[in-house]
Coordinates of C-alpha atoms and ligand atoms in Angstrom, one line a residue:
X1 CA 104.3 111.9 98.9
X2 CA 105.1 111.5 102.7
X3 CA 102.5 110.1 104.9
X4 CA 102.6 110.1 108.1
X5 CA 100.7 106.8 108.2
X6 CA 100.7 104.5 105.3
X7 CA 98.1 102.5 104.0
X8 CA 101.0 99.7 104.7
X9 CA 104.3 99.4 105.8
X10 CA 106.7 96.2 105.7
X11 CA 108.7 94.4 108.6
X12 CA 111.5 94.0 107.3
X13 CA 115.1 93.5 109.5
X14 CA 118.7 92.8 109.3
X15 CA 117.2 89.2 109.4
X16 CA 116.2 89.3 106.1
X17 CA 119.0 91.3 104.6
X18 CA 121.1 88.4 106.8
X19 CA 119.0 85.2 104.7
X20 CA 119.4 86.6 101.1
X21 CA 123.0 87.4 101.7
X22 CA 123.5 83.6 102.3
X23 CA 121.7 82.9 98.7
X24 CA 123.7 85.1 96.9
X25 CA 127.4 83.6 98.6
X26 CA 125.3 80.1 97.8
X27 CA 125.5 81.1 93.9
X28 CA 122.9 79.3 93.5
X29 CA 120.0 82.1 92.8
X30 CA 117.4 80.1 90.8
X31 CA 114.7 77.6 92.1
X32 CA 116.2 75.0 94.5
X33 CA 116.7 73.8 98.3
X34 CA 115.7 77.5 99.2
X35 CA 112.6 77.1 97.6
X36 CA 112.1 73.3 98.8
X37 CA 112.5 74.4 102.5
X38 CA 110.5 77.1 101.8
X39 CA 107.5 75.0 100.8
X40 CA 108.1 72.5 103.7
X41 CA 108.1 75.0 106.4
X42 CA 104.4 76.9 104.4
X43 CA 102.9 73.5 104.2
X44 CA 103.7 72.8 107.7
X45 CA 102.6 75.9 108.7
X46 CA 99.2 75.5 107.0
X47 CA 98.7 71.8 107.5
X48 CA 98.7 70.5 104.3
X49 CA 100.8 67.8 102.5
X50 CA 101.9 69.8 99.6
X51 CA 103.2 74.0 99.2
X52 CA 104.4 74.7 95.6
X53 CA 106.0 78.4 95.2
X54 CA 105.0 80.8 92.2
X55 CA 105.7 84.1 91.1
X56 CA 103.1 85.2 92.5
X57 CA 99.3 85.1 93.3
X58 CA 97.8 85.6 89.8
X59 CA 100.1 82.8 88.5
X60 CA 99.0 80.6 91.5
X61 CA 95.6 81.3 90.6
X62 CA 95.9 80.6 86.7
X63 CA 97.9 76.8 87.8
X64 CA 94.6 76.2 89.7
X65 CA 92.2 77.2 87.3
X66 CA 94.3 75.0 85.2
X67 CA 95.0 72.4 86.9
X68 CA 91.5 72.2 87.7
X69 CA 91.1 71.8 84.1
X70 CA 88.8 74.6 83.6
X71 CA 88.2 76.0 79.8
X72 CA 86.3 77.4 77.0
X73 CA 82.8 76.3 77.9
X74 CA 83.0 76.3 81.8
X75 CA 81.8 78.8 83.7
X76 CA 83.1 79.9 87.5
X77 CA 81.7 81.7 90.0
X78 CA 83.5 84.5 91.8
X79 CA 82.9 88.0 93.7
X80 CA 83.2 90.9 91.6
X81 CA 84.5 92.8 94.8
X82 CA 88.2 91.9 94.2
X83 CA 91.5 92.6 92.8
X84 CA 91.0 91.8 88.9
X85 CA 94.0 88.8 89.1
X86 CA 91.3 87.1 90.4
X87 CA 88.6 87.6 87.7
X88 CA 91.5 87.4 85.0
X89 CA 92.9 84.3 85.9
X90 CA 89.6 82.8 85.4
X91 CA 89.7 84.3 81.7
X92 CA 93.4 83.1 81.0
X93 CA 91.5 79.8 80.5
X94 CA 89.3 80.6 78.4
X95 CA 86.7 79.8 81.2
X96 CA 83.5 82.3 81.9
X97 CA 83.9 84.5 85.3
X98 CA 80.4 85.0 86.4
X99 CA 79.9 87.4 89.0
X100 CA 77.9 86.5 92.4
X101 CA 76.7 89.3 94.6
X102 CA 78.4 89.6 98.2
X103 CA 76.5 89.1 101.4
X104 CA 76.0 92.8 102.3
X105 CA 76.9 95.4 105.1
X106 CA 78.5 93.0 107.6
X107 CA 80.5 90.8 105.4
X108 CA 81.8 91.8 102.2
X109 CA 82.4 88.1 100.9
X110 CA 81.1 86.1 98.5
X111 CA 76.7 85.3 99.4
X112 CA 76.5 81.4 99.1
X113 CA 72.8 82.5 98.0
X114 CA 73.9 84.9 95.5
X115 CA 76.3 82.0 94.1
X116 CA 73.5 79.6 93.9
X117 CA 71.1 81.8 91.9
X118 CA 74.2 82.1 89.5
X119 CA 74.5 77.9 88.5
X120 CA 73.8 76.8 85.3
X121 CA 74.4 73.4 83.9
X122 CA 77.8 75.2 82.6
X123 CA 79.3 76.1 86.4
X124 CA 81.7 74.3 87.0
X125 CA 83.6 76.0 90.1
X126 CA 83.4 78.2 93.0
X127 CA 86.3 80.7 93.3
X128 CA 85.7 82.0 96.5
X129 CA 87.8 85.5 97.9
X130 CA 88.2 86.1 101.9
X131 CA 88.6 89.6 101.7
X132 CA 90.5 91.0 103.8
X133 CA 91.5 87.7 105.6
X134 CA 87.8 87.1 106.8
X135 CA 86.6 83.4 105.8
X136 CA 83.8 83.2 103.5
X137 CA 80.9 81.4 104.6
X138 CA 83.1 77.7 103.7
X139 CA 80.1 76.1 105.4
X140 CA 77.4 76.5 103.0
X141 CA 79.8 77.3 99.6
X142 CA 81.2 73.3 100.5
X143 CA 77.7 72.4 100.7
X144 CA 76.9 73.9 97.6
X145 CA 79.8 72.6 95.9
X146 CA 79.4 68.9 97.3
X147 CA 75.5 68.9 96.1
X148 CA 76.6 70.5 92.6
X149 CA 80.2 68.4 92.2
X150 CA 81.8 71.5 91.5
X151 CA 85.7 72.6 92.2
X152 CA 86.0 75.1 95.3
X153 CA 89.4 77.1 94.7
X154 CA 90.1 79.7 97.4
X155 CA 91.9 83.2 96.1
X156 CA 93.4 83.6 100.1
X157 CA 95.8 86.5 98.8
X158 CA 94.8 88.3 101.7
X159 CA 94.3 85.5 104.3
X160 CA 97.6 84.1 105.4
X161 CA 97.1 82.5 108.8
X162 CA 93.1 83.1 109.2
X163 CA 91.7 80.3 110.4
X164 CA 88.4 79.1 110.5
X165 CA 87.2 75.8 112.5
X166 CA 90.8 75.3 113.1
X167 CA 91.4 75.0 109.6
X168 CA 93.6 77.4 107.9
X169 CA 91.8 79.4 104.9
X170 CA 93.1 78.4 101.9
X171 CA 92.9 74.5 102.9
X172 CA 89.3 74.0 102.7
X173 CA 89.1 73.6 98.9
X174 CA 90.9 71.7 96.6
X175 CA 93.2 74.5 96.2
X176 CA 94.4 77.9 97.9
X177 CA 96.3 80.5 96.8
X178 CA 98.6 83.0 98.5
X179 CA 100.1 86.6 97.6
X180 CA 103.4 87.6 98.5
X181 CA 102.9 91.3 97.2
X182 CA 104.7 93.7 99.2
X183 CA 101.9 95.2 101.0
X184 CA 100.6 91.8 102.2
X185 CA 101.1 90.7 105.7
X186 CA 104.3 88.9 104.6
X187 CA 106.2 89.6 101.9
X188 CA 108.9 88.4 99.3
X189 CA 108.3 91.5 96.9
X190 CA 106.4 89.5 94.1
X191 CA 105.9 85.9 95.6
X192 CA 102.6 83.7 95.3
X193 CA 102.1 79.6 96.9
X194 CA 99.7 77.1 95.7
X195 CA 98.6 74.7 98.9
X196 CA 96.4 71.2 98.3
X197 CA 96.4 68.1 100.0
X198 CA 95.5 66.3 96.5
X199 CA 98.8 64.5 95.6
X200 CA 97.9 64.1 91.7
X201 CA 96.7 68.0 91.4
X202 CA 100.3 68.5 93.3
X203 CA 102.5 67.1 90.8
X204 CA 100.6 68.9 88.2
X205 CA 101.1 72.0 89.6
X206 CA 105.0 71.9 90.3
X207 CA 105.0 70.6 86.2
X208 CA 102.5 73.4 84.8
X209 CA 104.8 75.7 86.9
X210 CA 108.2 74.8 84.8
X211 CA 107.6 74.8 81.3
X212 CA 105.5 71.8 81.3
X213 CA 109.5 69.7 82.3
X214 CA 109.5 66.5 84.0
X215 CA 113.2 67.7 85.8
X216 CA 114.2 70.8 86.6
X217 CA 117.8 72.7 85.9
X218 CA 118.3 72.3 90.1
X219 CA 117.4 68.7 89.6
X220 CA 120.1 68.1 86.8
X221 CA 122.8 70.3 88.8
X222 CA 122.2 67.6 91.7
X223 CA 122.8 64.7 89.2
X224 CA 119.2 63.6 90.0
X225 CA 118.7 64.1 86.2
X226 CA 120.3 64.6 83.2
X227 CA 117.4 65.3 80.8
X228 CA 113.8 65.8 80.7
X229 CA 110.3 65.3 78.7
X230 CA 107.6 68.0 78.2
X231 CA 104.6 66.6 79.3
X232 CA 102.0 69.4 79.6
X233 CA 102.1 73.3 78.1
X234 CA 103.5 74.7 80.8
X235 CA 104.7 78.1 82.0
X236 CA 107.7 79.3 84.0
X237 CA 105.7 80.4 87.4
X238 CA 109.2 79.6 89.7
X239 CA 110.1 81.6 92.2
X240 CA 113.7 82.2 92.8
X241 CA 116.1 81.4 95.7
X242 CA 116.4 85.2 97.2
X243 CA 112.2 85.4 97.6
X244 CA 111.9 81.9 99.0
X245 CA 114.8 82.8 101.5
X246 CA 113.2 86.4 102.7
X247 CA 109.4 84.2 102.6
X248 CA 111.3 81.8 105.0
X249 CA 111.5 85.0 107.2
X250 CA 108.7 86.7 107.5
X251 CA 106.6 83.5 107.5
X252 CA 108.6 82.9 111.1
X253 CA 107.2 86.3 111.9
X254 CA 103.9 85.6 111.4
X255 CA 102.2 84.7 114.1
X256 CA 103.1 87.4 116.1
X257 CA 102.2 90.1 113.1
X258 CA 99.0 88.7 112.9
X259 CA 98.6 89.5 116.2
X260 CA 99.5 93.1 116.6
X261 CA 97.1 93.1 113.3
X262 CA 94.1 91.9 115.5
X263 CA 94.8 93.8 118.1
X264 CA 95.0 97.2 116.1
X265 CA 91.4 96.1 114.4
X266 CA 89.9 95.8 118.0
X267 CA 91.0 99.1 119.0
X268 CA 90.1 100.8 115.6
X269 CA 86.2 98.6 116.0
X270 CA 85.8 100.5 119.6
X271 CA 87.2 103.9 118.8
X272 CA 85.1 103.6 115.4
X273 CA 82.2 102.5 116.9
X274 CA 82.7 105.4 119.6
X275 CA 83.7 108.5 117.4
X276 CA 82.0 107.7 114.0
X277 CA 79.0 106.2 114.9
X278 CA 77.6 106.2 111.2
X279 CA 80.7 104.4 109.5
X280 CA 79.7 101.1 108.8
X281 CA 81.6 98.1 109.9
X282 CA 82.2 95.3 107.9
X283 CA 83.3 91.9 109.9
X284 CA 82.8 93.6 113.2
X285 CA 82.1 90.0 114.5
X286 CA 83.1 87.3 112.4
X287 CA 83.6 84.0 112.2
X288 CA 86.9 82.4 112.8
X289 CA 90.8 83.6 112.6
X290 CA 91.2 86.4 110.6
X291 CA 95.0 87.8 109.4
X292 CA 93.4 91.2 109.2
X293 CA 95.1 92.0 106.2
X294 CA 92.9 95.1 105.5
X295 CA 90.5 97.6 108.0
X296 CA 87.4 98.2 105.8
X297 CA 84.9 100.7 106.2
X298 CA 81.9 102.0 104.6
X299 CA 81.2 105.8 104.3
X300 CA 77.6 107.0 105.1
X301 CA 75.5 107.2 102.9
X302 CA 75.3 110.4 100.9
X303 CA 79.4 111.0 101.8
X304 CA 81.6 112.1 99.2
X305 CA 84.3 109.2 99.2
X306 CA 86.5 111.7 96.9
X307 CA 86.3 114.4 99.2
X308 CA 87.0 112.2 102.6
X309 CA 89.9 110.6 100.8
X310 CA 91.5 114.3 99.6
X311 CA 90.5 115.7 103.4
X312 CA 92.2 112.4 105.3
X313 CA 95.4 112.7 102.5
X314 CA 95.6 117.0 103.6
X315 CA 96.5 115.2 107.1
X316 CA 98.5 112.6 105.8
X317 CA 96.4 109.8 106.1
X318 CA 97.1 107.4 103.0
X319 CA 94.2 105.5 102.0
X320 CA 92.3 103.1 99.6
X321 CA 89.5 101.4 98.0
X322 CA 89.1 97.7 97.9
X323 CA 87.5 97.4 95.0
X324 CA 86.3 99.0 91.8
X325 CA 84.4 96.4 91.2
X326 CA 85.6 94.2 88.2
X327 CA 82.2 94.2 86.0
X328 CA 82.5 98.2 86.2
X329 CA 86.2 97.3 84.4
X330 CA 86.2 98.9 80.4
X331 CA 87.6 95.7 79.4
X332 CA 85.1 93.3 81.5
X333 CA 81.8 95.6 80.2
X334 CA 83.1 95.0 76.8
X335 CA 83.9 91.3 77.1
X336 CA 81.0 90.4 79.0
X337 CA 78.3 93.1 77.7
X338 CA 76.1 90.0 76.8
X339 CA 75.7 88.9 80.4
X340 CA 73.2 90.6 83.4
X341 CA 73.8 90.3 86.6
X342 CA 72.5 91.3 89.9
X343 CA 75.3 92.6 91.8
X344 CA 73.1 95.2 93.8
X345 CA 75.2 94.8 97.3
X346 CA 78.5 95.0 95.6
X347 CA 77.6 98.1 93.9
X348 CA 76.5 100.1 96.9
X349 CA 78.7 99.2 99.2
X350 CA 81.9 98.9 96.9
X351 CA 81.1 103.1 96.4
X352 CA 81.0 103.2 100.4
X353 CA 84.1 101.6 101.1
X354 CA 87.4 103.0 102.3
X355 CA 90.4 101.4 103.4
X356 CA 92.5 102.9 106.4
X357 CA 95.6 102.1 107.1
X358 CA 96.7 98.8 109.0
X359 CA 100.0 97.1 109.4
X360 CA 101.8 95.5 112.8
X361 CA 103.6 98.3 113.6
X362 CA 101.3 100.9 113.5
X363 CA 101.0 102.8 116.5
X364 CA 97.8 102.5 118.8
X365 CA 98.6 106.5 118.9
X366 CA 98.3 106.6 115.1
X367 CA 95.1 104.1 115.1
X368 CA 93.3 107.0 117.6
X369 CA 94.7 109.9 115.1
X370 CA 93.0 108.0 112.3
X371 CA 90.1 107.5 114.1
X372 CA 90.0 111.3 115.1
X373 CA 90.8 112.5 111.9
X374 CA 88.5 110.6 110.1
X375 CA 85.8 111.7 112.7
X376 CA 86.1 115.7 111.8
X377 CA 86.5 114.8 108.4
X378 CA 82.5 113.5 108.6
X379 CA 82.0 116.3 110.5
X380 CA 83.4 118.5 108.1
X381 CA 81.3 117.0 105.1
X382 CA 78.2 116.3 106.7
Ligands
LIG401 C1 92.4 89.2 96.3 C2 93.7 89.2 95.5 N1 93.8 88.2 94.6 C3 94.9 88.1 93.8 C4 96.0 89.0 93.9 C5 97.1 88.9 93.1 O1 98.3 88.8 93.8 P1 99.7 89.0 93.2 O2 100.0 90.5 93.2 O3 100.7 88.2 94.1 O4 99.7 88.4 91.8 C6 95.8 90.1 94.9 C7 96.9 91.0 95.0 O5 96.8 92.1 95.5 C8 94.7 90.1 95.7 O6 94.5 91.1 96.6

């Protein structure tokens, strides 16, 4: 199907074509100085002493479960309003995912009161999700962890340059994940990084990452090493050469995309707050930096979410749903059918929400025709 506007779209330029073009005259297409810059110029750009490049986020997120030595007894705390990698990565371990309600109407994150009814003697981390690139409440879920000694990973898949307190997300825990996945707001294709600023849980990492190998093939082809130990059961979680040159790319065009992302979220707040008076608004005022990855609204109440969806697609209006919940999964009821939980926000509002379409290039023109179109639309159904 044609759109006319996209849920997302991608920037990408003869720039990029130009940097993995140069990798494959290097012939050198697996994991090396590609990658290393790569990480240098991430963990630069997020302040933190150590970047380490994946696949891609779920394989980020399974190294810091992990590394965090999470297993079969532990339990971890997460939103249910997510992408599944999130939840499954917890499972990979053999670890429980418990699910914590989220905070309600104006922030769909994680409730640091929700997670603190969920602790048992078992918990053993916080997984905490900014959706949409809007911080959690890192404030009170540090407190909590601090008084509990519990782990605080941060799934920022969708937070790549939100800040909050000056502090890039993803650097407030022990460690932060990223997504590369094309319709994030920059993209290798399939890409993930790990950040930390813990040296020890750093060497881990880049070790889990390669097979569990104390050298890597780049390592040898240097003559820095001519054979290796296997030290931990690892996994092959490298990136290549061609992803870590396009990543070098668009994380240089960053900044600025972030920008035209926060702008195009003001305009759609006013005009949404002008022409649909009875959408809600999550994050309308928020805390910190955010990267605006994705424009959230919730439907009235009573709205056919089917029927708005099929009537804004009839205009060519692509859009989405972040998330079925991941307790409503067939495969999560059945492997967790012994446990209750009181998810009473993420249920309601999870069967409000919409997604409409947001990327830096979109037109302001285009951001008023959603608007528009989604106002006759609830007109139309109501
Ligand atoms: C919140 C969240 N976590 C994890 C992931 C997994 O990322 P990836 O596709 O890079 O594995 C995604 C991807 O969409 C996501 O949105």
């Amino acid at each position: 199907m044609e759109w006319r506007i996209p849920l997302s779209d991608i920037d990408f330029g003869p720039e990029e074509t130009e940097a993995v073009q140069q990798v494959m005259n290097s012939r050198w297409l697996t994991m090396g100085a590609v990658t290393q810059r790569f990480e240098d110029e991430f963990a630069a750009y997020t302040g933190v002493r150590h970047a380490i490049a994946v696949t891609n986020a779920t394989a980020a997120l399974h190294l810091a479960c992990v590394a965090s030595g999470l297993g079969p007894g532990d339990e971890v705390i997460l939103p249910s309003l997510t992408f599944v990698a999130t939840a499954n990565a917890v499972l990979y371990t053999g670890a429980t995912p418990v699910f914590a309600d989220i905070e309600g109407e104006v922030s769909l994150n994680i409730s640091p009161r929700a997670i603190e009814a969920c602790l048992t003697s078992r918990t053993r981390a916080i997984l905490v999700v900014h959706y949409g690139g809007y911080a959690c409440d890192m404030p009170a879920i540090l407190a909590i962890a601090d008084k509990h000694g519990l782990i605080v990973i941060e799934d920022a898949a969708h937070a790549i340059g939100s800040q909050l307190n000056d502090r890039m997300l993803g650097t407030l825990g022990l460690v932060g994940c990223f997504s590369f996945f094309s319709n994030k707001n920059m993209t290798t294709g399939e890409g993930g990084m790990l950040v930390t600023d813990d040296d020890q849980l750093a060497n881990k990492l880049r070790v889990l990452r390669s097979h569990g190998m104390t050298s890597l093939t780049w390592d040898r082809h240097k003559g820095h090493a001519w054979s290796y130990d296997v030290v931990e059961l690892g996994y092959n979680y490298r990136i290549d050469e061609i992803r870590s040159a396009l990543g070098r790319v668009q994380l240089q065009k960053l900044t600025v995309n972030n920008q035209l992302r926060r702008d195009r979220t003001a305009l759609y707040h006013k005009l949404l707050q002008e022409f649909c008076p009875l959408v809600g608004i999550p994050f309308l005022e928020h805390p910190g930096v955010s990267a605006c990855h994705l424009l959230p609204i919730l439907l009235p109440v009573g709205v056919s979410r089917e029927a708005c969806m099929e009537l804004m697609k009839s205009k060519g209006i692509q859009t989405s749903i972040h998330y079925p919940p991941i307790h409503r999964f067939s495969a999560y009821r059945a492997l967790m059918s012994q446990v209750s939980y009181n998810l009473n926000c993420t249920e309601t509002l999870a069967a409000r929400e919409v997604t409409i379409p947001l990327f830096p290039s979109l037109p302001e023109a285009d951001v008023t025709f959603v608007v528009e179109a989604l106002r006759d639309t609830l007109t139309y159904l109501s």
